[in-house]
Amino acid sequence: MDSVKFWAVVPAAGVGKRMNADRPKQYLELAGKTVIEHTLYRLLSAGVFEAVAVAISIEDPYWPELEVSAHDKVITAAGGKERADSVLSALKSIRDLASDNDWILVHDAARPCITSTDIHFLIDSLADDAVGGILALSSHDTLKNVQSGSILGTLDRSHIWRALTPQMFRYGSLKLALEIAEGNPAITDEASALELQGLQPKIVEGRPDNIKITRPEDLALAQFYMEHQHD
Ligand code: CTP
Ligand code: MG
């Protein structure tokens, strides 16, 4: 029997509207490289992936200019309308290579501070799991349920986690869950597609430096974290 393999999938076809920059945020410069180069080189240097399938917008002029786009472990797929469409497209691009039982780690291009520690911790925590799971962080702030500017109540924080990436699921069940959920706007991460199937993905506590670059101030924060990371 073939041993189970690991593949990374990187959705990188967003426009970065909230970043309000002159180009998609994955192509902004951060500590001497673009955001997406940091992300991809960190995934590649984790040393566990057969290949990294990257979903890129078909109108993207920046991607072919990057050396990493020609890396022999990088596969380019066409991006889709929503993040879930981009992930599904990247999964389809490796359908002749991956087995249903292989593990897929989906990681946002916009999270360049991902560490090998977090990748290996996620893999080690879930290797024997039937479903898979995600890196997540508990919330430090008190959380309010609000309607029309007024507080209706306080949520029980112990049950609330913030979903990060990578999110790790089996190739076959992830692809099927995304196909069934296609067009459903409630599917904002991979776990939600599996939850819709009645499955219960696991939570693995991630590092707080694995931030997603979303707004302009996040670039300086990512640079700060990179300067202070030692793995
Ligand atoms: N993404 C994608 N395909 C889409 C939309 C998003 O591959 N149709 C990717 C983004 O490139 C990013 C990740 O999904 O790496 C997380 O999405 P988000 O942070 O929301 O990025 P954007 O959609 O680009 O940003 P915004 O929502 O501010 O426009
Ligand atoms: Mg978005």
Coordinates of N, CA and C and ligand atoms in Angstrom, one line a residue, residues 10-19 24-26 55-56 79-87 107-111 212-214, ligand 1:
V10 N -2.6 26.5 -2.0 CA -2.6 28.0 -1.6 C -3.5 28.8 -2.4
P11 N -4.6 29.2 -1.8 CA -5.5 30.2 -2.6 C -4.8 31.5 -2.6
A12 N -4.6 32.0 -3.8 CA -3.9 33.3 -4.0 C -4.5 34.1 -5.2
A13 N -5.8 34.0 -5.3 CA -6.5 34.7 -6.4 C -7.4 35.8 -6.0
G14 N -7.2 36.3 -4.7 CA -8.0 37.4 -4.2 C -7.4 38.7 -4.7
V15 N -8.3 39.8 -4.6 CA -7.8 41.1 -5.1 C -7.3 42.0 -3.9
G16 N -7.6 41.6 -2.7 CA -7.1 42.3 -1.5 C -7.8 43.7 -1.4
K17 N -9.1 43.7 -1.5 CA -9.9 44.9 -1.5 C -9.6 45.7 -0.2
R18 N -9.6 45.1 1.0 CA -9.5 45.8 2.2 C -8.1 46.4 2.4
M19 N -7.1 45.9 1.6 CA -5.8 46.4 1.7 C -5.6 47.7 1.0
P24 N -2.8 43.3 -5.8 CA -3.3 42.4 -4.8 C -2.2 42.2 -3.7
K25 N -2.7 42.1 -2.5 CA -1.8 42.2 -1.3 C -0.7 41.1 -1.3
Q26 N -1.0 40.0 -2.0 CA 0.0 38.9 -2.0 C 1.3 39.4 -2.8
A55 N -3.5 28.7 -6.5 CA -4.6 29.2 -7.3 C -4.4 30.7 -7.6
I56 N -4.2 31.0 -8.9 CA -3.9 32.4 -9.3 C -5.0 32.9 -10.3
G79 N -7.6 30.6 -10.5 CA -8.4 31.0 -9.4 C -9.8 31.0 -9.7
G80 N -10.7 31.1 -8.7 CA -12.1 31.2 -8.9 C -12.7 32.4 -8.3
K81 N -14.0 32.5 -8.4 CA -14.7 33.7 -7.9 C -14.6 34.0 -6.4
E82 N -14.8 32.9 -5.7 CA -14.6 33.0 -4.2 C -13.4 32.1 -3.8
R83 N -13.0 32.3 -2.6 CA -11.9 31.5 -2.1 C -12.1 30.0 -2.2
A84 N -13.3 29.6 -1.9 CA -13.6 28.1 -2.0 C -13.5 27.6 -3.4
D85 N -13.8 28.5 -4.4 CA -13.7 28.1 -5.8 C -12.2 27.9 -6.2
S86 N -11.4 28.8 -5.7 CA -10.0 28.8 -5.9 C -9.4 27.5 -5.3
V87 N -9.8 27.2 -4.1 CA -9.3 25.9 -3.5 C -9.7 24.7 -4.3
H107 N -3.5 26.6 2.8 CA -3.0 27.8 3.5 C -3.1 29.1 2.7
D108 N -3.6 30.1 3.3 CA -3.8 31.4 2.7 C -2.5 32.0 2.2
A109 N -2.4 32.5 0.9 CA -1.3 33.2 0.5 C -1.0 34.4 1.4
A110 N -2.0 34.9 1.9 CA -1.9 36.2 2.7 C -1.4 35.9 4.2
R111 N -0.9 34.7 4.5 CA -0.4 34.4 5.8 C 1.1 34.0 5.7
K212 N -3.1 37.0 9.2 CA -3.4 37.2 7.8 C -3.3 38.6 7.5
I213 N -2.6 38.9 6.4 CA -2.5 40.3 6.0 C -3.8 40.7 5.4
T214 N -4.5 41.6 6.0 CA -5.8 42.0 5.6 C -5.9 43.5 5.3
Ligands
CTP1 N1 -8.6 34.1 -2.4 C1 -8.6 33.3 -3.6 N2 -9.7 33.4 -4.4 C2 -10.6 34.3 -4.2 C3 -10.6 35.1 -3.0 C4 -9.6 35.0 -2.1 O1 -7.7 32.5 -3.8 N3 -11.6 34.4 -5.1 C5 -7.4 34.0 -1.5 C6 -6.7 35.3 -1.2 O2 -5.8 35.5 -2.3 C7 -6.1 35.0 0.1 C8 -7.0 34.0 0.8 O3 -7.9 33.6 -0.2 O4 -4.8 34.5 0.0 C9 -7.7 34.7 2.0 O5 -8.7 35.7 1.5 P1 -8.7 37.2 1.9 O6 -7.8 37.5 3.0 O7 -10.1 37.6 2.0 O8 -8.0 37.9 0.6 P2 -8.7 38.8 -0.5 O9 -10.0 38.3 -0.9 O10 -7.7 39.0 -1.5 O11 -8.9 40.2 0.3 P3 -10.3 41.1 0.5 O12 -11.3 40.1 1.0 O13 -9.9 42.2 1.4 O14 -10.6 41.5 -0.9

